Amino acid sequence: MAEAALHTAPTLAGRASDLLWRRQGLLILLLILPPALWLGIIYLGSLFALLAQSFFSIDEFSGLINYEFTLSTYAELFRPSNLDIIIRTVVMASAVTIAAAIIGFPVAYYAARYARGRWKALFYLGVMLPLWSSYLVKVYSWKLILAKEGIVSWLFETLGLTWLLEAYLSLPILGGNSLSVSWTGTFLVFLYVWIPFMILPIQAALERVPVSMLEASGDLGANPGQTFRHVLLPLALPGVVAGSIFTFSLTLGDYIIPQIVGTSARMIGQAVYQFQGTAGNIPLAAAFAVVPILIMGVYLYVARRMGAFNAL
Amino acid sequence: MTTAVAFRKVSRHYGPVRAVDAVDLDVAEGEFFAMLGPSGSGKTTCLRLIAGFEKPTSGQIEIFGQPSADVPPYRRPVNTVFQDYALFPHLNVRDNVAYGLMIAGMARTERHRKAEEALELVALPGYADRKPSALSGGQRQRVALARALVNQPKVLLLDEPLGALDLKLREAMQVELKSLQRQLGITFVFVTHDQGEALSMADRVAVFNDGRIQQVGTPQDIYDRPRTPFVADFVGSSNVLEPAMVQRLTGRAVHASLRPEAVRLQNEGLAARVTGQSFLGAVTRLTLDVDGQSLSMMLGKGHSIPRTGDLVHIGWDDDALHLMDPSDG
């Protein structure tokens, strides 16, 4: 009797959980199936559709898509005006990434090494808080901050440094009529909006570096600068690379920030937006959209070859 | 004899916690010196003070006569073998060992040659191309040792380096470390909580408790003539007799230590009740109760073993009882 009781699954739920316990592969399959379908069909599917589009071309006169394999759309990317867009975007994304790493590293280091208890909570709050408000609200606020009558101009005026701002704005490329219509403005807003994505992975990487590792380096004669170069940076590099993947790819693809803050010259995101929308040139939009993917692929490959993931 | 490391009234306080409290200490050059104590007794903090990872709250540490207060760790002539070994995971064994030489600016081929030599010294040749993650605990320990020794430090600091190894390996490494120290003539300062390790390896031992040094002396001194009940209890599991009992036996109301192996069963003498036995192989340990004082003794093979509850008579040679005079403490 007792043995029989041991084998009875009284309810349907009980039976189901018994089955999952006996067949653990089934459980894993059930857990993985929905996200796998989502990623496989919605994400990868649309990515391949995009890739396919980029190998078609548009008929210049009728504006109809010619569904035949051609590389002519890709060749169009190398027209000077299009190449400018790509170079401009890559330079901007690199500048934002480098600046975010330089500013983010000390913040992440402080949080990982020294912040405890309440300070740590404050750190997370400070880093995450900007992510909680709407992206558009932030960008428009920055437009006001950087505008000709904005708080930055006012600050320079109050400090009697208007001449300095004027001198900066008169610089070619970097300057403009006001900060809000300059590349500097675009850069600052990108930096502000994406920097949490740089700080958090670096902080996570630094958390995993034991203090004894840094002490050992000092013990073996390395001054703090040498310890940073030979131990801390290599061990934090996976975090820096992870962060830079975010800041770099987010900047590469964004089309709203350069629309609102900055000059009228376009970046890749804007080009994609216009080619697929107003211009109706889906193949060229697709070809443009492939550019960031290729750049990120090359970037990850180079990072791996340089040993960025060796400490993982 | 030159003093390698000297502590002069050194204290390290963390808020109200006195991790190290007014410690005076001299470690002679070429000595194998052990700092022994339970966890939290201040021995590791003392080691970190020598390395420069901690600064004394008060007092002064001299390394070969040089006051070290303003000398950062990277300028001290000492190297450390860390408890967790702290090998750099992104470098292979060769570059780990050559790290100090690389920092010192030695050319690549030269420092790699020295690293290979150091690896041979610790009996680990042929492992230079591996990453630390591909090594066993004992091998990592040897790499950590080679990495410190290759810099030819004046003092080598070892922070419980054998703690993570299994018993067999630990015993083998004890012998090796000792002979390595003899061979190189470098001053070793060795932190451990294992009294057997300290007594078997060290030339001299400092016993720590609650941030203070209880006793400094040779292993024989510490074992045979413990100066405080703490030392007697911590080192060699001696019996510590309470002052009341010592007064009855000798007329002096002080603590006394009595080694279990000095106690004998006799036909007459002090009456004791057997409260337990544990079989240890070559000997059996009896625990006894003498008027509320608990006592243990070792019984060799060939004796019949009394049972729990039996009444026995015990005795010992007069000089086996070591009185702990509080005035020397």
XYZ file of C-alpha atoms in Angstrom:
641
model
C 0.000 0.000 0.000
C 2.737 2.407 1.017
C 4.643 1.635 -2.143
C 1.611 2.301 -4.295
C 1.091 5.647 -2.585
C 4.635 6.598 -3.441
C 3.947 6.235 -7.152
C 0.615 7.995 -7.411
C 0.559 11.496 -8.786
C -2.730 12.768 -7.415
C -3.371 15.837 -9.552
C -2.745 16.898 -13.094
C -0.239 19.542 -11.966
C 1.519 16.898 -9.918
C 1.660 14.608 -12.932
C 3.080 17.418 -15.094
C 5.800 18.291 -12.633
C 6.674 14.590 -12.278
C 7.015 14.350 -16.022
C 9.288 17.429 -16.152
C 11.373 16.014 -13.333
C 11.865 12.742 -15.206
C 12.487 14.372 -18.593
C 14.624 17.419 -17.847
C 15.355 17.959 -21.536
C 11.642 18.676 -22.002
C 11.763 21.418 -19.399
C 14.733 23.050 -21.083
C 12.980 22.787 -24.457
C 9.833 24.441 -23.043
C 11.877 27.252 -21.544
C 13.993 27.913 -24.602
C 11.365 27.504 -27.314
C 9.478 30.834 -27.104
C 12.596 33.063 -27.025
C 14.225 30.882 -29.687
C 11.200 31.287 -31.948
C 11.103 34.999 -31.278
C 14.790 35.455 -32.027
C 14.810 33.043 -34.915
C 11.786 34.259 -36.820
C 11.239 37.875 -35.842
C 14.835 38.955 -35.424
C 17.005 36.762 -37.631
C 14.233 36.452 -40.220
C 13.922 40.182 -40.634
C 17.684 40.524 -40.642
C 17.942 38.120 -43.565
C 15.064 39.864 -45.338
C 17.036 43.076 -44.929
C 20.193 41.442 -46.230
C 18.298 40.133 -49.244
C 16.841 43.576 -49.993
C 20.312 45.074 -50.095
C 21.186 42.869 -53.081
C 18.292 44.262 -55.152
C 18.343 47.610 -56.901
C 15.913 50.382 -57.703
C 14.958 51.461 -61.194
C 16.016 55.090 -61.484
C 13.069 56.112 -63.714
C 10.125 54.114 -62.441
C 11.268 53.956 -58.795
C 10.303 50.267 -58.774
C 12.447 47.629 -57.129
C 14.257 45.340 -59.520
C 14.351 41.914 -57.876
C 17.570 40.692 -59.413
C 20.816 40.005 -57.662
C 23.199 42.923 -58.065
C 26.027 44.575 -56.145
C 25.263 47.954 -57.696
C 23.416 49.112 -54.553
C 26.502 48.441 -52.480
C 28.583 50.279 -55.072
C 26.350 53.291 -54.469
C 27.551 53.391 -50.862
C 30.933 54.409 -52.213
C 29.606 57.529 -53.896
C 31.321 60.486 -52.141
C 28.119 61.811 -50.537
C 27.227 58.372 -49.125
C 30.780 57.577 -48.090
C 30.830 60.881 -46.176
C 27.783 59.759 -44.207
C 29.478 56.481 -43.282
C 32.779 58.077 -42.303
C 31.027 60.807 -40.316
C 28.987 58.224 -38.402
C 31.963 55.971 -37.663
C 34.066 58.907 -36.456
C 31.217 60.073 -34.216
C 30.621 56.580 -32.822
C 34.348 56.151 -32.142
C 34.620 59.532 -30.430
C 31.578 58.827 -28.257
C 32.907 55.360 -27.368
C 36.393 56.575 -26.449
C 35.055 59.485 -24.406
C 32.549 57.212 -22.635
C 35.335 54.747 -21.756
C 37.596 57.506 -20.434
C 34.859 59.120 -18.345
C 33.152 55.862 -17.399
C 36.198 53.939 -16.171
C 36.962 56.026 -13.062
C 33.270 56.079 -12.120
C 33.047 52.301 -12.534
C 36.315 51.823 -10.634
C 35.093 53.890 -7.717
C 31.827 51.968 -7.602
C 33.509 48.575 -7.820
C 36.361 49.219 -5.423
C 35.246 51.764 -2.847
C 31.468 52.274 -2.855
C 29.715 50.224 -0.167
C 26.170 50.023 1.123
C 24.365 53.310 0.673
C 26.982 54.767 -1.682
C 26.668 51.759 -3.921
C 22.895 52.174 -4.059
C 23.404 55.843 -4.857
C 25.809 54.884 -7.633
C 23.308 52.547 -9.282
C 20.589 55.147 -8.904
C 22.797 57.852 -10.408
C 23.820 55.702 -13.356
C 20.387 54.205 -14.027
C 18.184 57.226 -13.325
C 18.752 58.829 -16.751
C 17.583 55.561 -18.329
C 14.226 55.819 -16.577
C 13.144 59.004 -18.290
C 12.067 59.216 -21.891
C 14.821 59.360 -24.415
C 13.068 62.141 -26.339
C 12.592 64.264 -23.235
C 16.302 63.999 -22.495
C 17.323 64.894 -26.006
C 15.007 67.902 -26.159
C 16.243 69.047 -22.747
C 19.772 68.936 -24.089
C 18.681 70.989 -27.091
C 17.520 73.666 -24.663
C 20.631 73.372 -22.523
C 22.893 73.811 -25.535
C 20.775 76.422 -27.351
C 22.017 79.932 -28.030
C 19.918 81.309 -25.139
C 20.456 78.130 -23.095
C 22.052 77.532 -19.753
C 25.508 76.800 -21.173
C 25.680 80.170 -22.962
C 24.347 81.827 -19.837
C 27.023 80.138 -17.731
C 29.806 81.290 -20.044
C 28.341 84.803 -20.049
C 28.077 84.923 -16.240
C 31.683 83.817 -15.918
C 32.716 86.425 -18.508
C 33.911 83.675 -20.826
C 31.592 84.298 -23.773
C 34.662 84.970 -25.905
C 35.860 81.435 -25.176
C 32.564 79.906 -26.304
C 32.574 82.111 -29.402
C 36.131 81.074 -30.199
C 35.172 77.414 -29.824
C 32.046 77.786 -31.961
C 34.086 79.455 -34.702
C 36.203 76.294 -35.066
C 35.558 74.406 -38.310
C 33.611 71.117 -38.053
C 33.385 71.160 -34.226
C 31.670 74.555 -33.999
C 28.560 76.148 -35.472
C 25.978 78.843 -34.820
C 25.359 77.501 -31.346
C 26.262 74.264 -29.517
C 22.811 72.846 -30.252
C 23.442 72.930 -33.982
C 27.072 71.762 -33.851
C 28.729 68.358 -33.988
C 29.979 69.048 -30.469
C 26.350 69.199 -29.350
C 25.513 65.896 -31.049
C 28.588 64.357 -29.440
C 27.671 65.589 -25.940
C 24.115 64.284 -26.163
C 25.258 60.888 -27.469
C 27.801 60.713 -24.667
C 25.181 61.541 -22.034
C 22.565 59.147 -23.328
C 24.828 56.111 -23.823
C 27.338 56.410 -20.969
C 25.386 54.163 -18.536
C 25.835 51.353 -21.055
C 29.592 51.816 -20.747
C 29.789 52.208 -16.965
C 27.764 49.155 -15.959
C 29.750 46.465 -17.860
C 33.068 47.986 -16.779
C 31.879 48.037 -13.201
C 30.805 44.395 -13.439
C 34.219 43.444 -14.856
C 36.083 45.379 -12.157
C 33.998 43.764 -9.400
C 35.489 40.446 -10.436
C 39.115 41.607 -10.077
C 40.270 40.536 -6.599
C 42.062 43.200 -4.584
C 44.916 40.757 -4.026
C 45.616 40.874 -7.780
C 46.341 44.603 -7.562
C 48.297 44.150 -4.357
C 50.366 41.423 -5.993
C 51.242 43.754 -8.842
C 52.332 46.463 -6.403
C 54.196 43.884 -4.358
C 56.157 42.890 -7.465
C 57.306 46.487 -7.939
C 54.661 47.984 -10.202
C 53.599 51.538 -9.405
C 49.875 52.331 -9.712
C 50.244 53.407 -13.357
C 51.989 50.164 -14.278
C 49.432 48.131 -12.339
C 46.683 49.852 -14.297
C 48.344 49.136 -17.643
C 49.492 45.563 -17.017
C 46.825 44.151 -14.695
C 43.725 46.276 -14.173
C 43.104 47.294 -17.778
C 43.638 43.809 -19.286
C 41.305 42.311 -16.685
C 38.684 45.025 -17.199
C 38.988 44.914 -20.980
C 36.102 42.485 -21.550
C 33.909 44.995 -19.696
C 35.256 47.904 -21.717
C 34.682 45.986 -24.942
C 31.159 45.020 -23.881
C 30.430 48.661 -23.040
C 31.942 49.883 -26.278
C 29.778 47.459 -28.247
C 26.759 49.226 -26.748
C 27.966 52.810 -27.158
C 29.424 52.168 -30.611
C 26.477 50.306 -32.098
C 23.858 52.535 -30.482
C 25.584 55.615 -31.909
C 26.022 53.961 -35.302
C 22.323 53.284 -35.627
C 20.702 56.280 -33.948
C 18.722 58.665 -36.159
C 16.876 60.807 -33.621
C 19.667 62.555 -31.722
C 21.445 63.888 -34.841
C 18.023 64.953 -36.139
C 17.288 67.085 -33.083
C 20.726 68.254 -31.981
C 23.467 69.028 -34.476
C 24.077 70.057 -38.043
C 22.011 69.190 -41.079
C 24.629 66.704 -42.309
C 23.234 63.183 -42.000
C 24.397 60.078 -40.153
C 23.739 56.470 -41.184
C 20.534 56.148 -39.166
C 19.049 59.235 -40.783
C 20.100 58.024 -44.224
C 18.357 54.684 -43.655
C 15.270 56.496 -42.373
C 15.087 58.782 -45.398
C 15.927 56.187 -48.048
C 13.295 53.767 -46.854
C 10.729 56.482 -46.145
C 10.694 59.615 -48.264
C 12.925 58.317 -51.038
C 11.401 54.844 -51.150
C 14.767 53.346 -51.952
C 14.550 50.237 -49.793
C 17.600 48.492 -51.331
C 19.910 51.420 -50.565
C 18.417 51.763 -47.065
C 19.103 48.070 -46.540
C 22.660 48.402 -47.825
C 23.207 51.299 -45.429
C 21.773 49.257 -42.567
C 24.235 46.458 -43.300
C 27.173 48.844 -42.802
C 26.911 49.036 -38.964
C 26.523 45.253 -38.809
C 29.700 44.782 -40.841
C 31.577 47.375 -38.790
C 30.548 45.701 -35.527
C 31.581 42.320 -36.927
C 35.021 43.628 -37.816
C 35.240 45.393 -34.472
C 34.464 42.233 -32.496
C 36.876 40.209 -34.607
C 39.705 42.681 -34.001
C 38.874 42.871 -30.277
C 39.026 39.097 -30.042
C 42.305 38.898 -31.923
C 43.783 41.530 -29.596
C 42.887 39.299 -26.648
C 40.071 41.441 -25.261
C 38.211 38.306 -24.150
C 41.207 36.346 -22.865
C 40.468 37.253 -19.253
C 36.881 35.988 -19.508
C 73.108 39.497 13.407
C 71.261 41.979 11.219
C 67.624 42.635 11.930
C 65.572 42.119 8.789
C 62.230 43.366 10.068
C 61.626 45.273 13.273
C 58.263 46.277 14.760
C 58.425 49.120 17.259
C 55.188 49.480 19.244
C 53.191 48.922 16.075
C 49.406 49.174 16.236
C 46.791 48.918 13.534
C 43.298 49.834 14.623
C 40.123 49.703 12.559
C 37.790 51.976 14.477
C 37.427 50.332 17.872
C 38.971 47.037 16.690
C 42.617 46.626 17.626
C 43.762 44.251 14.897
C 47.377 44.758 15.926
C 48.081 46.223 19.321
C 51.491 47.571 20.363
C 53.541 44.808 18.797
C 57.292 44.701 19.267
C 59.127 42.199 17.148
C 62.536 41.523 15.625
C 63.044 39.139 12.758
C 66.692 38.298 12.133
C 68.177 38.135 8.650
C 68.115 34.647 7.149
C 65.589 33.409 9.677
C 62.508 31.295 9.028
C 60.038 33.153 11.191
C 56.468 31.989 11.730
C 53.556 34.088 12.918
C 51.088 31.695 14.500
C 47.622 32.397 15.776
C 43.923 31.788 15.288
C 42.061 33.750 12.624
C 41.564 37.357 13.629
C 44.623 37.337 15.880
C 46.467 39.996 13.881
C 49.113 37.838 12.235
C 47.996 38.503 8.662
C 47.667 42.212 9.385
C 51.275 42.170 10.599
C 52.330 40.583 7.323
C 50.387 43.192 5.342
C 52.037 45.909 7.388
C 55.461 44.587 6.365
C 54.398 44.392 2.704
C 52.999 47.923 2.905
C 49.374 47.111 2.054
C 48.372 48.500 5.433
C 49.745 51.478 7.315
C 50.327 51.317 11.051
C 47.994 53.494 13.128
C 50.969 54.132 15.374
C 54.471 52.830 15.828
C 57.142 52.140 13.281
C 58.279 49.264 11.109
C 61.887 49.071 9.969
C 63.011 46.867 7.113
C 66.774 46.356 7.254
C 67.034 49.441 9.418
C 65.040 51.648 7.034
C 61.907 53.219 8.483
C 59.143 52.158 6.124
C 56.354 54.604 6.991
C 56.458 56.502 3.670
C 57.658 53.678 1.450
C 54.928 52.339 -0.866
C 54.681 48.556 -1.393
C 56.304 48.757 -4.847
C 59.499 50.197 -3.393
C 59.947 47.687 -0.565
C 62.554 44.922 -0.820
C 59.965 42.315 0.089
C 57.755 40.015 -1.963
C 54.619 38.191 -0.945
C 53.133 34.781 -1.642
C 49.424 35.441 -1.307
C 46.957 33.133 0.346
C 44.886 32.929 -2.861
C 48.153 33.067 -4.888
C 46.813 36.092 -6.853
C 48.260 34.851 -10.134
C 47.371 37.059 -13.091
C 44.772 35.099 -15.087
C 45.518 36.872 -18.385
C 49.232 35.998 -18.362
C 50.789 32.572 -18.830
C 52.994 31.064 -16.144
C 56.195 32.451 -17.695
C 54.881 36.009 -17.818
C 53.450 35.680 -14.332
C 56.842 34.701 -12.957
C 58.652 37.325 -15.047
C 56.208 40.083 -14.055
C 58.444 41.707 -11.428
C 61.440 41.564 -13.765
C 59.398 43.059 -16.606
C 58.365 45.922 -14.324
C 62.012 46.372 -13.337
C 62.800 46.833 -17.024
C 64.692 43.624 -17.741
C 64.918 42.606 -21.410
C 62.485 39.939 -22.598
C 64.918 37.075 -23.297
C 66.777 37.689 -20.048
C 63.672 37.739 -17.890
C 62.221 34.693 -19.593
C 65.435 32.809 -18.879
C 65.262 33.854 -15.213
C 61.622 32.826 -15.056
C 62.487 29.361 -16.392
C 65.212 29.080 -13.748
C 62.794 30.060 -11.001
C 60.286 27.493 -12.252
C 63.007 24.853 -12.107
C 63.795 25.927 -8.551
C 60.202 25.208 -7.507
C 60.201 21.926 -9.472
C 57.776 23.114 -12.126
C 59.745 23.156 -15.378
C 57.819 22.805 -18.635
C 54.734 24.625 -17.426
C 55.750 28.068 -18.676
C 53.228 28.274 -21.504
C 50.194 27.307 -19.467
C 47.643 29.693 -18.086
C 47.180 29.648 -14.294
C 43.646 28.324 -14.776
C 45.153 25.131 -16.256
C 47.152 24.373 -13.097
C 46.283 22.486 -9.926
C 46.295 24.202 -6.538
C 49.739 22.886 -5.665
C 51.156 24.001 -9.005
C 49.691 27.482 -8.610
C 51.256 27.666 -5.202
C 54.663 26.891 -6.739
C 54.164 29.503 -9.444
C 53.290 32.091 -6.798
C 56.468 31.122 -4.955
C 58.589 31.361 -8.112
C 57.039 34.715 -8.991
C 58.079 36.115 -5.636
C 61.521 34.481 -5.439
C 62.634 35.479 -8.931
C 62.916 39.075 -7.722
C 65.433 38.014 -5.076
C 63.598 39.773 -2.248
C 65.388 40.436 1.025
C 62.336 39.191 2.877
C 59.756 36.727 1.546
C 56.319 37.023 3.107
C 54.066 33.968 2.971
C 50.413 34.329 3.892
C 49.075 30.858 4.748
C 50.482 29.584 1.461
C 49.733 25.953 2.205
C 46.236 26.518 3.540
C 44.444 25.511 0.338
C 46.416 22.314 -0.253
C 45.447 18.818 0.834
C 47.301 17.170 3.698
C 49.822 15.106 1.702
C 50.796 17.989 -0.536
C 50.996 20.314 2.430
C 53.434 18.060 4.236
C 55.599 17.728 1.129
C 55.585 21.496 0.593
C 56.582 22.102 4.225
C 59.751 20.129 3.694
C 60.419 21.795 0.357
C 59.848 25.309 1.645
C 62.184 24.699 4.538
C 64.982 23.388 2.332
C 64.413 26.170 -0.193
C 64.794 28.727 2.550
C 68.057 27.105 3.725
C 69.348 26.971 0.169
C 68.543 30.621 -0.661
C 69.231 32.134 2.748
C 66.331 34.575 2.324
C 64.441 35.703 5.410
C 61.005 34.035 5.402
C 58.110 35.434 7.382
C 55.393 32.811 7.366
C 51.847 33.293 8.588
C 49.852 30.224 9.603
C 47.126 29.090 11.950
C 48.473 25.528 11.915
C 50.676 25.016 14.965
C 52.200 21.821 13.565
C 53.276 23.696 10.457
C 54.777 26.551 12.464
C 56.643 24.285 14.860
C 58.024 21.978 12.193
C 59.242 24.648 9.797
C 60.200 27.761 11.700
C 63.419 28.755 13.429
C 61.351 30.974 15.666
C 57.638 31.370 16.231
C 55.568 34.326 17.416
C 52.200 33.302 18.851
C 49.481 35.912 18.322
C 46.196 36.364 20.082
C 43.836 39.348 19.982
C 46.331 41.550 18.174
C 49.091 40.933 20.672
C 52.113 38.699 20.744
C 51.756 36.100 23.477
C 55.194 34.596 23.147
C 58.174 34.595 20.794
C 60.642 31.751 20.862
C 62.020 28.632 19.262
C 59.508 25.836 18.601
C 60.940 23.919 21.600
C 60.480 26.958 23.852
C 56.937 27.451 22.734
C 56.058 23.811 23.062
C 57.837 22.972 26.316
C 57.630 26.264 28.126
C 54.445 28.071 27.056
C 54.251 31.370 28.821
C 50.484 31.820 28.864
C 47.525 29.452 29.072
C 46.591 30.574 25.553
C 49.929 29.443 24.132
C 49.785 26.149 26.003
C 46.284 25.537 24.729
C 46.887 26.647 21.142
C 50.236 24.963 20.636
C 50.431 21.187 20.919
C 47.096 20.684 22.683
C 48.698 20.750 26.120
C 46.688 20.327 29.284
C 46.251 23.651 31.018
C 45.800 23.187 34.740
C 43.742 25.743 36.610
C 45.471 27.712 39.411
C 43.345 26.020 42.099
C 44.598 22.599 41.137
C 48.193 23.759 40.690
C 48.051 25.211 44.193
C 47.060 21.851 45.600
C 49.906 20.150 43.759
C 52.699 22.679 44.211
C 51.502 25.390 46.540
C 51.518 28.123 43.900
C 48.294 29.541 42.454
C 49.296 29.904 38.801
C 48.308 28.217 35.562
C 50.468 25.304 34.558
C 50.829 23.261 31.398
C 51.212 19.517 31.267
C 51.788 17.662 28.014
C 49.451 14.684 27.538
C 52.337 12.363 26.677
C 53.976 13.089 30.055
C 51.037 11.695 32.005
C 51.309 8.024 33.098
C 48.940 5.505 34.605
C 50.211 4.366 38.008
C 49.128 2.050 40.755
C 48.764 4.922 43.114
C 48.785 8.694 42.830
C 46.273 11.288 41.735
C 42.817 9.758 41.371
C 41.081 10.425 38.064
C 37.863 9.346 36.426
C 37.979 8.286 32.762
C 35.505 10.332 30.720
C 36.360 9.176 27.209
C 38.812 7.491 24.865
C 39.744 8.146 21.273
C 41.836 5.789 19.266
C 44.551 7.656 17.317
C 46.493 4.741 15.815
C 49.790 4.426 17.620
C 48.309 5.779 20.823
C 44.951 6.182 22.461
C 43.966 9.482 23.976
C 42.193 9.240 27.316
C 40.258 12.148 28.694
C 40.139 12.253 32.437
C 38.442 14.238 35.125
C 40.381 15.185 38.235
C 38.137 17.015 40.691
C 36.467 18.967 37.917
C 39.730 19.640 36.043
C 39.705 17.916 32.685
C 42.949 16.388 31.515
C 44.036 14.306 28.577
C 46.784 11.725 28.357
C 48.281 9.437 25.743
C 48.316 5.706 26.284
C 50.742 3.655 24.191
C 50.136 0.225 22.680
C 50.324 -2.663 25.097
C 48.347 -1.014 27.839
C 44.906 -2.253 28.580
C 42.583 0.633 27.951
C 40.382 1.599 30.878
C 36.707 2.110 30.133
C 34.672 5.250 30.574
C 33.741 5.695 34.221
C 36.713 3.681 35.533
C 38.749 5.145 38.354
C 42.470 5.297 37.620
C 45.571 6.725 39.240
C 47.917 9.001 37.363
C 51.269 10.705 37.840
C 54.098 12.462 36.002
C 57.703 13.502 36.469
C 58.098 16.689 38.481
C 59.709 18.648 35.655
C 56.850 17.812 33.272
C 54.604 20.321 35.002
C 55.438 23.754 33.599
C 54.262 26.659 35.747
C 53.210 29.763 33.846
C 54.365 32.744 35.806
C 52.141 35.685 34.948
C 55.009 38.046 35.720
C 57.005 36.927 32.624
C 53.988 37.276 30.403
